[in-house]
Amino acid sequence: MSIQGLARDIMEGTAPDCFGTKLLTPFLSVGEWFYRKGYERDRDQYLKNPAARARLAFPVISVGNLTWGGTGKTPLVEAIARKVLAAKKTPLILSRGYSHDEVEQMKSHLEGALMASGKDRVLAAKEVLRDYHVDLGVLDDGMQHWPIERDLEIVTINALNPFGNGKLIPRGILREPLSALQRAHIVVLMHVSFLKTQDLRDLRKKVAELAPQAKLVQAYIEPLFFYRGRDHLRVSLEKMRGKRVTAFSGIGAPRTFQLILQRSKVKPVRSFEYRDHYEFKKKDLEEIKKISDLADAEEIVTTEKDFYRCKKLLSETLDPLVLATRVQFMSGEDILDDAIMNLVGVKRR
């Protein structure tokens, strides 16, 4: 196992009790100490001085997470924007500008939604307001974005690995201590369809203890269809049923991608996992193609996030099938709808 792989297992609480784990853990703990100090400085600068936070000219929803990647926040942002558009209102999605893959993906899905990205999201919002009317702002990955005041704090949790080992980055996967859940108005438990009933019950109880003030929503990511990268020609799930595929991804929770593929009834025979936001190189894709051919895979599949990150290169080199997905709600969607419509001034029937 690579050092990177072992570090990730330690962070997620799944590392074996071996010499490598014992050797690496102290170094990660030192990193955690420095991370905590920086986090507390940034947090206190704004939360202890509310006047330092900007109030935008429209109501704002923050969609964020407590952990590092893979919680389904970007698909949830899309779902919220669709609800606003369906109410004939205009959403503005404000992204951090760290990576363009989520922005490109959302642009392809949300006709009529406004988008702006950048480190200074206050400035980005003001620039949009010069030319457009905005009914609701949505902060993508907003929980730790301190400069902007928000009217609704939504926190997404990966139900398959809610809190890792309970430690802060890089010792664990937490971006904030668990006590930060007390800021949440709504907690969305994502990927709940993969949990056993008792495990889900235990998680709901844990979240209720950590955030008794928050309302709970349960959701999962549903596969819709595949489409060819180069020409976007759709391929139904039924047509892909039983086909041998090679899967590759560079996302925060590759395990969920594998589970969603299994739900779509394909048969992954090879899988390649890269770090989150990985910029694929031609040699990576050539290696994927070579091993896929040796495994007699019929197709190569990837996520939309990965496709839009390296669209040109992937189309020219592999022309993979891309899995299109969407958030589906198991319970609590009315809670989300009520909160959104209240902010945009629409009465629900």
mmCIF file of C-alpha atoms in Angstrom:
data_model
loop_
_atom_site.group_PDB
_atom_site.id
_atom_site.type_symbol
_atom_site.label_atom_id
_atom_site.label_comp_id
_atom_site.label_asym_id
_atom_site.label_seq_id
_atom_site.Cartn_x
_atom_site.Cartn_y
_atom_site.Cartn_z
ATOM 1 C CA MET A 1 0.000 0.000 0.000
ATOM 2 C CA SER A 2 1.246 3.501 -0.829
ATOM 3 C CA ILE A 3 1.853 6.119 1.867
ATOM 4 C CA GLN A 4 -1.004 8.152 0.389
ATOM 5 C CA GLY A 5 -3.345 5.166 0.562
ATOM 6 C CA LEU A 6 -2.352 4.373 4.133
ATOM 7 C CA ALA A 7 -2.816 8.003 5.166
ATOM 8 C CA ARG A 8 -6.313 7.994 3.706
ATOM 9 C CA ASP A 9 -7.170 4.785 5.571
ATOM 10 C CA ILE A 10 -5.920 6.344 8.813
ATOM 11 C CA MET A 11 -8.037 9.440 8.191
ATOM 12 C CA GLU A 12 -11.129 7.355 7.479
ATOM 13 C CA GLY A 13 -10.573 5.101 10.471
ATOM 14 C CA THR A 14 -10.033 1.933 8.415
ATOM 15 C CA ALA A 15 -6.230 1.547 8.646
ATOM 16 C CA PRO A 16 -4.781 -1.778 9.804
ATOM 17 C CA ASP A 17 -2.937 -1.960 13.112
ATOM 18 C CA CYS A 18 0.511 -2.204 11.565
ATOM 19 C CA PHE A 19 3.956 -0.622 11.770
ATOM 20 C CA GLY A 20 3.190 1.804 8.935
ATOM 21 C CA THR A 21 0.091 3.092 10.719
ATOM 22 C CA LYS A 22 2.001 3.606 13.960
ATOM 23 C CA LEU A 23 4.826 5.355 12.106
ATOM 24 C CA LEU A 24 2.649 7.715 10.061
ATOM 25 C CA THR A 25 0.029 8.652 12.668
ATOM 26 C CA PRO A 26 2.272 10.990 14.752
ATOM 27 C CA PHE A 27 3.161 13.017 11.660
ATOM 28 C CA LEU A 28 -0.515 13.371 10.780
ATOM 29 C CA SER A 29 -1.230 14.435 14.364
ATOM 30 C CA VAL A 30 1.302 17.264 14.087
ATOM 31 C CA GLY A 31 -0.406 18.391 10.897
ATOM 32 C CA GLU A 32 -3.757 18.255 12.696
ATOM 33 C CA TRP A 33 -2.438 20.600 15.408
ATOM 34 C CA PHE A 34 -1.392 23.218 12.861
ATOM 35 C CA TYR A 35 -4.664 22.816 10.950
ATOM 36 C CA ARG A 36 -6.698 23.319 14.136
ATOM 37 C CA LYS A 37 -4.850 26.533 14.967
ATOM 38 C CA GLY A 38 -5.461 27.965 11.494
ATOM 39 C CA TYR A 39 -9.091 26.873 11.538
ATOM 40 C CA GLU A 40 -9.760 28.450 14.945
ATOM 41 C CA ARG A 41 -8.125 31.707 13.844
ATOM 42 C CA ASP A 42 -10.242 31.957 10.695
ATOM 43 C CA ARG A 43 -13.444 30.903 12.451
ATOM 44 C CA ASP A 44 -13.084 33.296 15.368
ATOM 45 C CA GLN A 45 -12.272 36.207 13.072
ATOM 46 C CA TYR A 46 -15.829 36.072 11.750
ATOM 47 C CA LEU A 47 -18.025 34.172 14.207
ATOM 48 C CA LYS A 48 -16.869 36.253 17.182
ATOM 49 C CA ASN A 49 -17.300 39.426 15.143
ATOM 50 C CA PRO A 50 -20.566 39.152 13.164
ATOM 51 C CA ALA A 51 -20.032 42.626 11.715
ATOM 52 C CA ALA A 52 -17.095 41.223 9.752
ATOM 53 C CA ARG A 53 -19.445 39.006 7.741
ATOM 54 C CA ALA A 54 -21.016 40.462 4.604
ATOM 55 C CA ARG A 55 -24.779 40.450 4.148
ATOM 56 C CA LEU A 56 -25.545 40.090 0.428
ATOM 57 C CA ALA A 57 -28.474 41.790 -1.298
ATOM 58 C CA PHE A 58 -30.416 38.512 -1.467
ATOM 59 C CA PRO A 59 -31.026 35.559 0.874
ATOM 60 C CA VAL A 60 -28.265 32.963 0.976
ATOM 61 C CA ILE A 61 -28.221 29.208 1.497
ATOM 62 C CA SER A 62 -24.933 27.562 2.392
ATOM 63 C CA VAL A 63 -24.458 23.949 1.315
ATOM 64 C CA GLY A 64 -21.359 22.444 2.844
ATOM 65 C CA ASN A 65 -19.904 19.552 4.735
ATOM 66 C CA LEU A 66 -18.065 18.738 7.902
ATOM 67 C CA THR A 67 -15.655 16.334 6.242
ATOM 68 C CA TRP A 68 -13.258 16.139 3.343
ATOM 69 C CA GLY A 69 -15.093 15.403 0.085
ATOM 70 C CA GLY A 70 -17.585 12.816 -1.069
ATOM 71 C CA THR A 71 -20.691 14.000 0.772
ATOM 72 C CA GLY A 72 -22.795 14.852 -2.281
ATOM 73 C CA LYS A 73 -22.921 18.594 -1.694
ATOM 74 C CA THR A 74 -22.550 19.578 -5.364
ATOM 75 C CA PRO A 75 -25.443 17.332 -6.516
ATOM 76 C CA LEU A 76 -27.487 18.818 -3.670
ATOM 77 C CA VAL A 77 -26.632 22.344 -4.841
ATOM 78 C CA GLU A 78 -27.950 21.354 -8.270
ATOM 79 C CA ALA A 79 -31.141 19.977 -6.721
ATOM 80 C CA ILE A 80 -31.708 23.215 -4.806
ATOM 81 C CA ALA A 81 -31.100 25.311 -7.918
ATOM 82 C CA ARG A 82 -33.623 23.207 -9.864
ATOM 83 C CA LYS A 83 -36.242 23.828 -7.200
ATOM 84 C CA VAL A 84 -35.615 27.581 -7.370
ATOM 85 C CA LEU A 85 -35.793 27.570 -11.176
ATOM 86 C CA ALA A 86 -39.019 25.546 -11.058
ATOM 87 C CA ALA A 87 -40.498 28.306 -8.883
ATOM 88 C CA LYS A 88 -39.588 30.770 -11.670
ATOM 89 C CA LYS A 89 -36.939 32.405 -9.525
ATOM 90 C CA THR A 90 -33.269 33.014 -10.304
ATOM 91 C CA PRO A 91 -30.551 31.285 -8.270
ATOM 92 C CA LEU A 92 -26.923 32.390 -8.152
ATOM 93 C CA ILE A 93 -24.477 29.618 -7.335
ATOM 94 C CA LEU A 94 -21.332 30.973 -5.709
ATOM 95 C CA SER A 95 -18.378 28.584 -5.879
ATOM 96 C CA ARG A 96 -14.958 28.902 -4.330
ATOM 97 C CA GLY A 97 -13.110 28.673 -7.642
ATOM 98 C CA TYR A 98 -10.790 25.972 -6.307
ATOM 99 C CA SER A 99 -11.600 23.596 -9.137
ATOM 100 C CA HIS A 100 -13.548 24.122 -12.324
ATOM 101 C CA ASP A 101 -15.001 20.612 -12.594
ATOM 102 C CA GLU A 102 -18.051 21.193 -10.384
ATOM 103 C CA VAL A 103 -18.773 24.544 -12.052
ATOM 104 C CA GLU A 104 -18.602 23.080 -15.561
ATOM 105 C CA GLN A 105 -20.793 20.185 -14.502
ATOM 106 C CA MET A 106 -23.433 22.488 -13.012
ATOM 107 C CA LYS A 107 -23.416 24.757 -16.061
ATOM 108 C CA SER A 108 -24.281 21.778 -18.242
ATOM 109 C CA HIS A 109 -27.261 20.888 -16.032
ATOM 110 C CA LEU A 110 -28.777 24.191 -14.951
ATOM 111 C CA GLU A 111 -30.010 26.341 -17.787
ATOM 112 C CA GLY A 112 -31.170 29.672 -16.398
ATOM 113 C CA ALA A 113 -29.084 29.563 -13.230
ATOM 114 C CA LEU A 114 -26.424 32.203 -12.657
ATOM 115 C CA MET A 115 -22.945 31.159 -11.571
ATOM 116 C CA ALA A 116 -19.899 32.936 -10.240
ATOM 117 C CA SER A 117 -16.687 31.620 -8.767
ATOM 118 C CA GLY A 118 -13.621 33.002 -7.076
ATOM 119 C CA LYS A 119 -11.881 33.283 -3.753
ATOM 120 C CA ASP A 120 -13.725 36.552 -3.004
ATOM 121 C CA ARG A 121 -17.339 35.451 -3.350
ATOM 122 C CA VAL A 122 -18.660 38.755 -2.025
ATOM 123 C CA LEU A 123 -17.034 40.565 -4.932
ATOM 124 C CA ALA A 124 -18.194 37.863 -7.354
ATOM 125 C CA ALA A 125 -21.794 38.311 -6.188
ATOM 126 C CA LYS A 126 -21.637 42.097 -6.535
ATOM 127 C CA GLU A 127 -20.332 41.780 -10.082
ATOM 128 C CA VAL A 128 -23.258 39.540 -11.031
ATOM 129 C CA LEU A 129 -25.741 41.991 -9.498
ATOM 130 C CA ARG A 130 -24.560 44.716 -11.856
ATOM 131 C CA ASP A 131 -26.242 42.922 -14.746
ATOM 132 C CA TYR A 132 -28.731 40.446 -13.283
ATOM 133 C CA HIS A 133 -31.488 40.092 -10.702
ATOM 134 C CA VAL A 134 -30.866 37.374 -8.110
ATOM 135 C CA ASP A 135 -33.563 35.806 -5.928
ATOM 136 C CA LEU A 136 -31.408 33.370 -3.967
ATOM 137 C CA GLY A 137 -27.703 32.762 -3.499
ATOM 138 C CA VAL A 138 -26.347 29.251 -2.976
ATOM 139 C CA LEU A 139 -22.873 28.901 -1.496
ATOM 140 C CA ASP A 140 -21.377 25.694 -2.870
ATOM 141 C CA ASP A 141 -19.002 24.308 -0.238
ATOM 142 C CA GLY A 142 -20.039 27.139 2.043
ATOM 143 C CA MET A 143 -19.815 25.808 5.578
ATOM 144 C CA GLN A 144 -16.229 26.962 6.103
ATOM 145 C CA HIS A 145 -16.610 30.088 3.957
ATOM 146 C CA TRP A 146 -16.764 32.580 6.806
ATOM 147 C CA PRO A 147 -16.990 36.017 5.085
ATOM 148 C CA ILE A 148 -20.634 35.683 3.932
ATOM 149 C CA GLU A 149 -23.644 35.675 6.246
ATOM 150 C CA ARG A 150 -26.177 32.995 5.430
ATOM 151 C CA ASP A 151 -29.882 32.555 6.108
ATOM 152 C CA LEU A 152 -29.867 28.772 5.951
ATOM 153 C CA GLU A 153 -27.004 26.402 6.794
ATOM 154 C CA ILE A 154 -27.319 22.993 5.146
ATOM 155 C CA VAL A 155 -24.725 20.356 6.005
ATOM 156 C CA THR A 156 -24.334 17.161 3.990
ATOM 157 C CA ILE A 157 -23.009 13.983 5.587
ATOM 158 C CA ASN A 158 -21.759 10.881 3.805
ATOM 159 C CA ALA A 159 -23.763 8.200 5.585
ATOM 160 C CA LEU A 160 -21.231 5.547 4.528
ATOM 161 C CA ASN A 161 -18.421 7.263 6.447
ATOM 162 C CA PRO A 162 -19.921 10.127 8.462
ATOM 163 C CA PHE A 163 -16.961 11.320 10.518
ATOM 164 C CA GLY A 164 -13.980 9.067 9.758
ATOM 165 C CA ASN A 165 -11.883 8.563 12.886
ATOM 166 C CA GLY A 166 -13.267 11.733 14.486
ATOM 167 C CA LYS A 167 -10.043 13.715 14.042
ATOM 168 C CA LEU A 168 -9.326 16.901 12.102
ATOM 169 C CA ILE A 169 -7.428 17.054 8.802
ATOM 170 C CA PRO A 170 -4.885 15.544 8.140
ATOM 171 C CA ARG A 171 -5.150 13.145 11.100
ATOM 172 C CA GLY A 172 -8.764 12.538 10.126
ATOM 173 C CA ILE A 173 -11.309 13.720 7.556
ATOM 174 C CA LEU A 174 -13.013 16.400 9.674
ATOM 175 C CA ARG A 175 -12.740 19.994 8.456
ATOM 176 C CA GLU A 176 -14.264 21.169 11.751
ATOM 177 C CA PRO A 177 -14.917 19.576 15.148
ATOM 178 C CA LEU A 178 -18.196 17.679 15.442
ATOM 179 C CA SER A 179 -19.543 20.509 17.608
ATOM 180 C CA ALA A 180 -19.748 22.645 14.444
ATOM 181 C CA LEU A 181 -22.902 20.726 13.510
ATOM 182 C CA GLN A 182 -24.658 22.952 16.024
ATOM 183 C CA ARG A 183 -24.641 25.671 13.341
ATOM 184 C CA ALA A 184 -26.694 23.527 10.952
ATOM 185 C CA HIS A 185 -30.353 24.259 10.273
ATOM 186 C CA ILE A 186 -30.749 21.189 8.042
ATOM 187 C CA VAL A 187 -28.579 18.071 7.899
ATOM 188 C CA VAL A 188 -28.800 15.961 4.750
ATOM 189 C CA LEU A 189 -27.731 12.355 5.189
ATOM 190 C CA MET A 190 -26.495 11.309 1.744
ATOM 191 C CA HIS A 191 -26.049 7.770 0.338
ATOM 192 C CA VAL A 192 -28.524 6.378 2.880
ATOM 193 C CA SER A 193 -29.835 3.792 0.395
ATOM 194 C CA PHE A 194 -26.634 1.798 0.940
ATOM 195 C CA LEU A 195 -27.067 1.577 4.729
ATOM 196 C CA LYS A 196 -28.675 -1.197 6.710
ATOM 197 C CA THR A 197 -31.746 -0.133 8.688
ATOM 198 C CA GLN A 198 -30.013 -0.338 12.074
ATOM 199 C CA ASP A 199 -26.938 1.544 10.844
ATOM 200 C CA LEU A 200 -29.158 4.336 9.535
ATOM 201 C CA ARG A 201 -31.074 4.434 12.806
ATOM 202 C CA ASP A 202 -27.801 4.712 14.737
ATOM 203 C CA LEU A 203 -26.555 7.510 12.485
ATOM 204 C CA ARG A 204 -29.783 9.469 12.859
ATOM 205 C CA LYS A 205 -29.470 9.151 16.624
ATOM 206 C CA LYS A 206 -25.851 10.324 16.551
ATOM 207 C CA VAL A 207 -26.678 13.365 14.410
ATOM 208 C CA ALA A 208 -29.657 14.213 16.635
ATOM 209 C CA GLU A 209 -27.315 14.210 19.640
ATOM 210 C CA LEU A 210 -24.746 16.410 17.890
ATOM 211 C CA ALA A 211 -27.274 18.785 16.318
ATOM 212 C CA PRO A 212 -30.621 18.615 18.156
ATOM 213 C CA GLN A 213 -31.673 21.903 16.542
ATOM 214 C CA ALA A 214 -31.284 20.608 12.977
ATOM 215 C CA LYS A 215 -33.943 18.999 10.809
ATOM 216 C CA LEU A 216 -32.965 15.762 9.063
ATOM 217 C CA VAL A 217 -33.285 14.962 5.368
ATOM 218 C CA GLN A 218 -32.358 11.587 3.858
ATOM 219 C CA ALA A 219 -31.162 11.289 0.269
ATOM 220 C CA TYR A 220 -29.131 9.229 -2.162
ATOM 221 C CA ILE A 221 -27.560 9.535 -5.610
ATOM 222 C CA GLU A 222 -29.539 7.739 -8.311
ATOM 223 C CA PRO A 223 -27.980 6.649 -11.625
ATOM 224 C CA LEU A 224 -29.999 7.943 -14.583
ATOM 225 C CA PHE A 225 -28.166 6.897 -17.753
ATOM 226 C CA PHE A 226 -24.749 6.876 -19.388
ATOM 227 C CA TYR A 227 -23.683 9.134 -22.234
ATOM 228 C CA ARG A 228 -20.753 9.062 -24.614
ATOM 229 C CA GLY A 229 -18.167 11.704 -23.789
ATOM 230 C CA ARG A 230 -17.482 12.845 -27.339
ATOM 231 C CA ASP A 231 -21.015 13.223 -28.740
ATOM 232 C CA HIS A 232 -23.147 12.979 -25.549
ATOM 233 C CA LEU A 233 -25.185 10.167 -27.101
ATOM 234 C CA ARG A 234 -27.237 8.561 -24.330
ATOM 235 C CA VAL A 235 -26.985 4.897 -23.424
ATOM 236 C CA SER A 236 -29.715 3.551 -21.149
ATOM 237 C CA LEU A 237 -29.020 1.675 -17.938
ATOM 238 C CA GLU A 238 -30.924 -1.266 -19.365
ATOM 239 C CA LYS A 239 -28.630 -1.424 -22.388
ATOM 240 C CA MET A 240 -25.598 -1.431 -20.076
ATOM 241 C CA ARG A 241 -26.972 -4.147 -17.801
ATOM 242 C CA GLY A 242 -24.426 -6.913 -17.289
ATOM 243 C CA LYS A 243 -21.680 -5.280 -19.354
ATOM 244 C CA ARG A 244 -18.076 -5.604 -18.221
ATOM 245 C CA VAL A 245 -16.660 -2.149 -17.537
ATOM 246 C CA THR A 246 -13.481 -0.483 -16.351
ATOM 247 C CA ALA A 247 -14.216 2.400 -13.985
ATOM 248 C CA PHE A 248 -11.954 5.311 -13.106
ATOM 249 C CA SER A 249 -12.460 8.364 -10.929
ATOM 250 C CA GLY A 250 -10.693 11.137 -9.056
ATOM 251 C CA ILE A 251 -13.334 12.088 -6.495
ATOM 252 C CA GLY A 252 -13.630 12.428 -2.735
ATOM 253 C CA ALA A 253 -15.502 9.154 -2.155
ATOM 254 C CA PRO A 254 -14.650 6.614 -4.875
ATOM 255 C CA ARG A 255 -16.421 3.887 -2.931
ATOM 256 C CA THR A 256 -19.786 5.529 -3.547
ATOM 257 C CA PHE A 257 -19.099 5.605 -7.299
ATOM 258 C CA GLN A 258 -18.473 1.859 -7.212
ATOM 259 C CA LEU A 259 -21.701 1.269 -5.299
ATOM 260 C CA ILE A 260 -23.697 3.431 -7.699
ATOM 261 C CA LEU A 261 -22.218 1.509 -10.634
ATOM 262 C CA GLN A 262 -23.300 -1.743 -9.014
ATOM 263 C CA ARG A 263 -26.785 -0.305 -8.642
ATOM 264 C CA SER A 264 -26.795 0.486 -12.367
ATOM 265 C CA LYS A 265 -26.251 -3.272 -12.960
ATOM 266 C CA VAL A 266 -22.940 -3.061 -14.827
ATOM 267 C CA LYS A 267 -20.036 -5.345 -13.888
ATOM 268 C CA PRO A 268 -16.845 -3.459 -12.966
ATOM 269 C CA VAL A 269 -13.868 -5.701 -13.767
ATOM 270 C CA ARG A 270 -11.170 -3.086 -13.161
ATOM 271 C CA SER A 271 -11.172 0.104 -11.117
ATOM 272 C CA PHE A 272 -8.763 3.041 -10.990
ATOM 273 C CA GLU A 273 -8.967 5.520 -8.118
ATOM 274 C CA TYR A 274 -7.119 8.836 -8.069
ATOM 275 C CA ARG A 275 -7.075 11.635 -5.532
ATOM 276 C CA ASP A 276 -9.915 14.170 -5.482
ATOM 277 C CA HIS A 277 -9.710 16.789 -8.270
ATOM 278 C CA TYR A 278 -6.937 14.833 -9.996
ATOM 279 C CA GLU A 279 -5.906 16.274 -13.352
ATOM 280 C CA PHE A 280 -5.553 13.266 -15.626
ATOM 281 C CA LYS A 281 -2.516 12.955 -17.862
ATOM 282 C CA LYS A 282 -2.441 11.231 -21.223
ATOM 283 C CA LYS A 283 -0.230 8.479 -19.825
ATOM 284 C CA ASP A 284 -2.830 7.777 -17.096
ATOM 285 C CA LEU A 285 -5.532 7.293 -19.680
ATOM 286 C CA GLU A 286 -3.319 5.141 -21.885
ATOM 287 C CA GLU A 287 -2.637 2.888 -18.896
ATOM 288 C CA ILE A 288 -6.363 2.665 -18.150
ATOM 289 C CA LYS A 289 -7.054 1.723 -21.771
ATOM 290 C CA LYS A 290 -4.295 -0.898 -21.833
ATOM 291 C CA ILE A 291 -5.423 -2.656 -18.660
ATOM 292 C CA SER A 292 -9.071 -2.373 -19.669
ATOM 293 C CA ASP A 293 -8.329 -4.163 -22.936
ATOM 294 C CA LEU A 294 -6.418 -6.898 -21.102
ATOM 295 C CA ALA A 295 -9.430 -7.381 -18.814
ATOM 296 C CA ASP A 296 -11.763 -7.693 -21.830
ATOM 297 C CA ALA A 297 -13.875 -4.802 -20.576
ATOM 298 C CA GLU A 298 -16.574 -3.711 -23.005
ATOM 299 C CA GLU A 299 -16.649 -0.071 -21.901
ATOM 300 C CA ILE A 300 -14.711 2.445 -19.836
ATOM 301 C CA VAL A 301 -16.859 4.539 -17.491
ATOM 302 C CA THR A 302 -16.291 7.577 -15.293
ATOM 303 C CA THR A 303 -18.122 10.275 -13.332
ATOM 304 C CA GLU A 304 -19.410 13.570 -14.680
ATOM 305 C CA LYS A 305 -17.130 15.441 -12.320
ATOM 306 C CA ASP A 306 -14.081 13.682 -13.763
ATOM 307 C CA PHE A 307 -15.283 14.123 -17.328
ATOM 308 C CA TYR A 308 -15.810 17.873 -17.047
ATOM 309 C CA ARG A 309 -12.457 18.339 -15.323
ATOM 310 C CA CYS A 310 -10.562 16.985 -18.351
ATOM 311 C CA LYS A 311 -13.251 16.977 -21.025
ATOM 312 C CA LYS A 312 -11.078 17.499 -24.103
ATOM 313 C CA LEU A 313 -8.368 15.015 -23.133
ATOM 314 C CA LEU A 314 -10.815 12.321 -22.055
ATOM 315 C CA SER A 315 -12.908 12.674 -25.202
ATOM 316 C CA GLU A 316 -9.888 12.457 -27.480
ATOM 317 C CA THR A 317 -8.093 9.653 -25.633
ATOM 318 C CA LEU A 318 -10.745 7.332 -24.183
ATOM 319 C CA ASP A 319 -14.151 8.707 -25.185
ATOM 320 C CA PRO A 320 -15.593 7.064 -22.049
ATOM 321 C CA LEU A 321 -19.161 6.539 -21.053
ATOM 322 C CA VAL A 322 -20.109 9.097 -18.409
ATOM 323 C CA LEU A 323 -22.590 8.216 -15.681
ATOM 324 C CA ALA A 324 -25.310 10.833 -15.224
ATOM 325 C CA THR A 325 -26.851 10.933 -11.751
ATOM 326 C CA ARG A 326 -29.282 12.971 -9.691
ATOM 327 C CA VAL A 327 -30.211 13.378 -6.032
ATOM 328 C CA GLN A 328 -33.322 11.538 -4.901
ATOM 329 C CA PHE A 329 -34.890 12.116 -1.487
ATOM 330 C CA MET A 330 -35.995 9.269 0.763
ATOM 331 C CA SER A 331 -37.477 11.524 3.430
ATOM 332 C CA GLY A 332 -37.593 15.168 4.430
ATOM 333 C CA GLU A 333 -37.782 16.729 0.973
ATOM 334 C CA ASP A 334 -40.730 18.816 2.174
ATOM 335 C CA ILE A 335 -38.457 20.262 4.882
ATOM 336 C CA LEU A 336 -36.021 21.399 2.218
ATOM 337 C CA ASP A 337 -38.780 22.723 -0.044
ATOM 338 C CA ASP A 338 -40.380 24.741 2.745
ATOM 339 C CA ALA A 339 -37.071 26.341 3.694
ATOM 340 C CA ILE A 340 -36.158 27.236 0.097
ATOM 341 C CA MET A 341 -39.554 28.594 -0.881
ATOM 342 C CA ASN A 342 -39.736 30.642 2.308
ATOM 343 C CA LEU A 343 -36.482 32.376 1.361
ATOM 344 C CA VAL A 344 -37.604 33.175 -2.197
ATOM 345 C CA GLY A 345 -41.060 34.322 -1.081
ATOM 346 C CA VAL A 346 -43.102 31.558 -2.690
ATOM 347 C CA LYS A 347 -46.048 30.000 -0.884
ATOM 348 C CA ARG A 348 -46.242 26.224 -1.176
ATOM 349 C CA ARG A 349 -49.599 24.647 -1.828
#
